[in-house]
PDB file of C-alpha atoms and ligand atoms in Angstrom:
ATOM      1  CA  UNK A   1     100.658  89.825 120.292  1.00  0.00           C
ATOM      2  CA  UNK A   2     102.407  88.769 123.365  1.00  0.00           C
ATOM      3  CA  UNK A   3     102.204  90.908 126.350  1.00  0.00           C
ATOM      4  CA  UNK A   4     106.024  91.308 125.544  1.00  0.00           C
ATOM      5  CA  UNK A   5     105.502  91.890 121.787  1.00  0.00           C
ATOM      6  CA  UNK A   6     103.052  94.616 123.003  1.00  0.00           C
ATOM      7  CA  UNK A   7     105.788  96.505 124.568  1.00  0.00           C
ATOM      8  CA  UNK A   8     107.886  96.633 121.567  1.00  0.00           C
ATOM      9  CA  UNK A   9     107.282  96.907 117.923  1.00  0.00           C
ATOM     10  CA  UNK A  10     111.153  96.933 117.262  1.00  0.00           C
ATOM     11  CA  UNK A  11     110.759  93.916 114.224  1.00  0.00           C
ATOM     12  CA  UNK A  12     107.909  96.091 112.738  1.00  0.00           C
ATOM     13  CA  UNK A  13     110.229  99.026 112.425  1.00  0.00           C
ATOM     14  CA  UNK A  14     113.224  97.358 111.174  1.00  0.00           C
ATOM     15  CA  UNK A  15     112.711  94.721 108.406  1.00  0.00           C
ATOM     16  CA  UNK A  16     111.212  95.248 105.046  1.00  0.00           C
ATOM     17  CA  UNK A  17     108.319  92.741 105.135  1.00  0.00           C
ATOM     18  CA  UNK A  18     107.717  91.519 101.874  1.00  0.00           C
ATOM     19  CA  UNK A  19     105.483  88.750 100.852  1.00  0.00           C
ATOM     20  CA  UNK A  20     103.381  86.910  98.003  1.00  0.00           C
ATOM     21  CA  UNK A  21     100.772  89.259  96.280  1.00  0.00           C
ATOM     22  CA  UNK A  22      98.251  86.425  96.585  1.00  0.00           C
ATOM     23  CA  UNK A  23      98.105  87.106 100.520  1.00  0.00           C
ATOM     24  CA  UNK A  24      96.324  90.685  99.502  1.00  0.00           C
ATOM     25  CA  UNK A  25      92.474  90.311 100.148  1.00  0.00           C
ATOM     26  CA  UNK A  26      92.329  91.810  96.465  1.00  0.00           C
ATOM     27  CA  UNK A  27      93.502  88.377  95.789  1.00  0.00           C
ATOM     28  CA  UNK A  28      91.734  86.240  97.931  1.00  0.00           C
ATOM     29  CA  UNK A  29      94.307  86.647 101.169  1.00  0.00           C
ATOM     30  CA  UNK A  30      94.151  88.252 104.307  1.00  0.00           C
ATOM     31  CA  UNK A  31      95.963  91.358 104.109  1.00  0.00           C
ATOM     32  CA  UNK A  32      94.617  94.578 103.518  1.00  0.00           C
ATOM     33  CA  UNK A  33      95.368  95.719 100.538  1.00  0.00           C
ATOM     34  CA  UNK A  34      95.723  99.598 101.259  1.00  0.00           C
ATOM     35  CA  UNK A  35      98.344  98.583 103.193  1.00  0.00           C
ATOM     36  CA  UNK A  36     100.356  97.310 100.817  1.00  0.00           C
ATOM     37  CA  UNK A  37     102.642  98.087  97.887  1.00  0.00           C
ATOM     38  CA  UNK A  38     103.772  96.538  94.640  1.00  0.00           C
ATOM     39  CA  UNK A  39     107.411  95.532  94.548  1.00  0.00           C
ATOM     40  CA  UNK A  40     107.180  93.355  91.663  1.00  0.00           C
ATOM     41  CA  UNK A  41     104.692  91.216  89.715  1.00  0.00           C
ATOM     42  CA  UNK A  42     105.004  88.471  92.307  1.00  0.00           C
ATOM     43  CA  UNK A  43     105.830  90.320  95.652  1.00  0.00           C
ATOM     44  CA  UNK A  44     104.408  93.192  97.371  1.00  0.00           C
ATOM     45  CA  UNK A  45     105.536  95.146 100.565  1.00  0.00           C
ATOM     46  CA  UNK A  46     104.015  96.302 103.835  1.00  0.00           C
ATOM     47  CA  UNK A  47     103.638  99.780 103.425  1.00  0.00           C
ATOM     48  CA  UNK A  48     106.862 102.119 105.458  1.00  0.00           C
ATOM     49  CA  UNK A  49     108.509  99.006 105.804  1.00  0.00           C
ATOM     50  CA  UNK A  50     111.264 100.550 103.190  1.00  0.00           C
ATOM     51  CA  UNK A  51     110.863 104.269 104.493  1.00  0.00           C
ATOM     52  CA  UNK A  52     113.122 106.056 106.513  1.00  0.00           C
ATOM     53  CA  UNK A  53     112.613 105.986 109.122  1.00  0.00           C
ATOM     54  CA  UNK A  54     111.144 102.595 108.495  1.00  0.00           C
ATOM     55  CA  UNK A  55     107.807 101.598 109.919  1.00  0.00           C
ATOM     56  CA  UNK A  56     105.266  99.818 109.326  1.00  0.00           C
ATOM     57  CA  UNK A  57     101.566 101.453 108.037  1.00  0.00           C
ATOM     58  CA  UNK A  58      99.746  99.118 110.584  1.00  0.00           C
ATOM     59  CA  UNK A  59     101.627  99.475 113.538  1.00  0.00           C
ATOM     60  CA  UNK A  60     100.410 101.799 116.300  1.00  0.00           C
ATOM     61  CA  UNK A  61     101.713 103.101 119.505  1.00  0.00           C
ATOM     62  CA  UNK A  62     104.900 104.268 121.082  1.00  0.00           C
ATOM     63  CA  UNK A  63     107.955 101.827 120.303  1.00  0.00           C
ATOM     64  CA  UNK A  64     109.448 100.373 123.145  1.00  0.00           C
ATOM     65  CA  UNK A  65     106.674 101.190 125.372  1.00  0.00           C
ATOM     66  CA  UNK A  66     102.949 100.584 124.019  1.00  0.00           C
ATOM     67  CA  UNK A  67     102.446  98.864 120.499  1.00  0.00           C
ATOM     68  CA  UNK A  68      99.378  97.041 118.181  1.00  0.00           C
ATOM     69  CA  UNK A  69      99.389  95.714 115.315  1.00  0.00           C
ATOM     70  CA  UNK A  70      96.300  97.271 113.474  1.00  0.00           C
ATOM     71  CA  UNK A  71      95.822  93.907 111.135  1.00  0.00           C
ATOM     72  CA  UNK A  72      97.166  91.325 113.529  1.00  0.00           C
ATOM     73  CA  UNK A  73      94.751  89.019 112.568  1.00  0.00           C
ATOM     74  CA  UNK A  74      95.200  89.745 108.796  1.00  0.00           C
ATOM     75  CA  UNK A  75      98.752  90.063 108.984  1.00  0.00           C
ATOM     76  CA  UNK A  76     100.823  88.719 105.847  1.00  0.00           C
ATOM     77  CA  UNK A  77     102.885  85.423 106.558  1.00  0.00           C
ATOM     78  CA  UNK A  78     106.621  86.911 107.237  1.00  0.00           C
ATOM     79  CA  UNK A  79     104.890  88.479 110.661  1.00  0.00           C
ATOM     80  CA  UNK A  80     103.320  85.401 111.261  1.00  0.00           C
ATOM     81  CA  UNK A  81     106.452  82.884 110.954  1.00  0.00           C
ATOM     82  CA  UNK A  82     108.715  85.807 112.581  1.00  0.00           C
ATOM     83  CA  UNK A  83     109.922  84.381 116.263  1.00  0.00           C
ATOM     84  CA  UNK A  84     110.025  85.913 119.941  1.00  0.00           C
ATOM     85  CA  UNK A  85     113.395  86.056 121.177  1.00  0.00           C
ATOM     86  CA  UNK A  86     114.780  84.775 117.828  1.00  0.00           C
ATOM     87  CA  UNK A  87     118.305  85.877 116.911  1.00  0.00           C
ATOM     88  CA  UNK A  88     116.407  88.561 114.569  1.00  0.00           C
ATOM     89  CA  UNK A  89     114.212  90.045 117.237  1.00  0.00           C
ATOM     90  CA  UNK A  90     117.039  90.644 119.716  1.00  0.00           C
ATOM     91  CA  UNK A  91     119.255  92.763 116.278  1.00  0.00           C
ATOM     92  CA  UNK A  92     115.647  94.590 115.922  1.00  0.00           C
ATOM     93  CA  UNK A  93     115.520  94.999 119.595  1.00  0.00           C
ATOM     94  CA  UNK A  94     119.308  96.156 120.134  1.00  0.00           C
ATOM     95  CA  UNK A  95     118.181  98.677 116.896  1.00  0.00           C
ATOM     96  CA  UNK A  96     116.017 100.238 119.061  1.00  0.00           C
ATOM     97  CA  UNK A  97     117.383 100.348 122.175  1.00  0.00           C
ATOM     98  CA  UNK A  98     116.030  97.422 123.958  1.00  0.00           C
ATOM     99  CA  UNK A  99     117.570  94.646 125.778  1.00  0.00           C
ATOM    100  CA  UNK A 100     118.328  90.930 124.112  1.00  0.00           C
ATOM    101  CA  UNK A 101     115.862  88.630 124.818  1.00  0.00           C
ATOM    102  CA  UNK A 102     115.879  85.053 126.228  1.00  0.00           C
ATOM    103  CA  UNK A 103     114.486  81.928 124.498  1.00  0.00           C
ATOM    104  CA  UNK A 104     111.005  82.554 125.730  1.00  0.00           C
ATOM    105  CA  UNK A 105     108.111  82.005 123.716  1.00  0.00           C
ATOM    106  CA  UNK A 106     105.339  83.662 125.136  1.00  0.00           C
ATOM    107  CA  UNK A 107     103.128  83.707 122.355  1.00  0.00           C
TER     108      UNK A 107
HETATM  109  S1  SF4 B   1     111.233  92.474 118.048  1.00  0.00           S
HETATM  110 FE1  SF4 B   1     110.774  90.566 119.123  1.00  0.00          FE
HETATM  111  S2  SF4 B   1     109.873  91.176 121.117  1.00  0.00           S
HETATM  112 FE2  SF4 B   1     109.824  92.942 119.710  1.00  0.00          FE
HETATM  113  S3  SF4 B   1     107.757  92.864 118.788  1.00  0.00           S
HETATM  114 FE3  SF4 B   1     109.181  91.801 117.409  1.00  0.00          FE
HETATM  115  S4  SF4 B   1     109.049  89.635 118.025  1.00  0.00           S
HETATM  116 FE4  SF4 B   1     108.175  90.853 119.697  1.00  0.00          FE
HETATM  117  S1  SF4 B   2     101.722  93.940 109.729  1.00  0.00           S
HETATM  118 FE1  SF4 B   2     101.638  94.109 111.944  1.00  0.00          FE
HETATM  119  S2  SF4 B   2     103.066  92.542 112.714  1.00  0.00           S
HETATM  120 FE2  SF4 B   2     103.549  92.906 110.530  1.00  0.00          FE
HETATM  121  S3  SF4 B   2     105.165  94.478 110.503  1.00  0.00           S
HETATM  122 FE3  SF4 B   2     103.192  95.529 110.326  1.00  0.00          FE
HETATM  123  S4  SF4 B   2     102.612  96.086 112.434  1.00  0.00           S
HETATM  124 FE4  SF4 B   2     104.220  94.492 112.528  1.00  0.00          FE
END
C-alpha cells in the first residue's frame, strides 16, 4: 500500500468488492478463501464488504489514521485495478471524512 493508502482504508470500507470465484485459492487463485462469500455461481464477495457498517474482513487498523490490508499480496483483482486519487477514491474518501485527492500516483 502506499504510504498514503496506509493512512486511509476509506475504498475498503465503502465498495462492495466482488470478483470471479476462480480468484479463491480453493480454486487455484490468490485470495483466501475464508475471506470470502458466495454471491452467485460465478461471483463471490469480500467478506463485510455488504455489511453495515461496511468493511472489509481483511482490513486492519483505524480508518483515516493507520490501515493494512491483511492479504495485500493475495488481494482479489477489483483492489488491485482500483486507482489512487481516482474519481472513486476521493467519493470513498469524502465518505469518510477525508480530503479529495490530487492525481498522484504514489503507488
Ligand atoms: S480511498 Fe484512495 S487513498 Fe484511500 S486507501 Fe483507497 S485508494 Fe488509497
Ligand atoms: S482485500 Fe484488502 S485492499 Fe481489498 S478491500 Fe479488503 S482490505 Fe481493502
Amino acid at each position: 500500500m502506499s504510504v498514503v493508502c496506509q493512512s486511509c482504508g476509506a475504498c475498503c470500507a465503502y465498495f462492495r468488492v466482488d470478483f470471479s470465484l476462480y480468484e479463491l485459492d480453493t480454486e487455484g487463485g490468490p485470495v483466501p478463501a475464508s475471506l470470502a462469500v458466495e454471491v452467485n455461481g460465478n461471483t463471490c464477495r469480500m467478506r463485510g464488504t455488504d455489511h453495515v457498517p461496511m468493511r472489509c474482513a481483511a482490513l486492519s487498523g483505524q480508518l483515516g489514521k493507520q490501515v493494512g490490508c491483511g492479504i495485500y499480496e493475495w488481494r482479489p483483482s477489483p483492489c488491485r485495478e482500483f486507482q489512487q486519487g481516482s474519481d472513486a477514491c476521493n467519493r470513498a474518501r469524502a465518505r469518510h471524512g477525508l480530503p479529495a485527492l490530487g492525481d498522484e500516483r504514489l503507488y
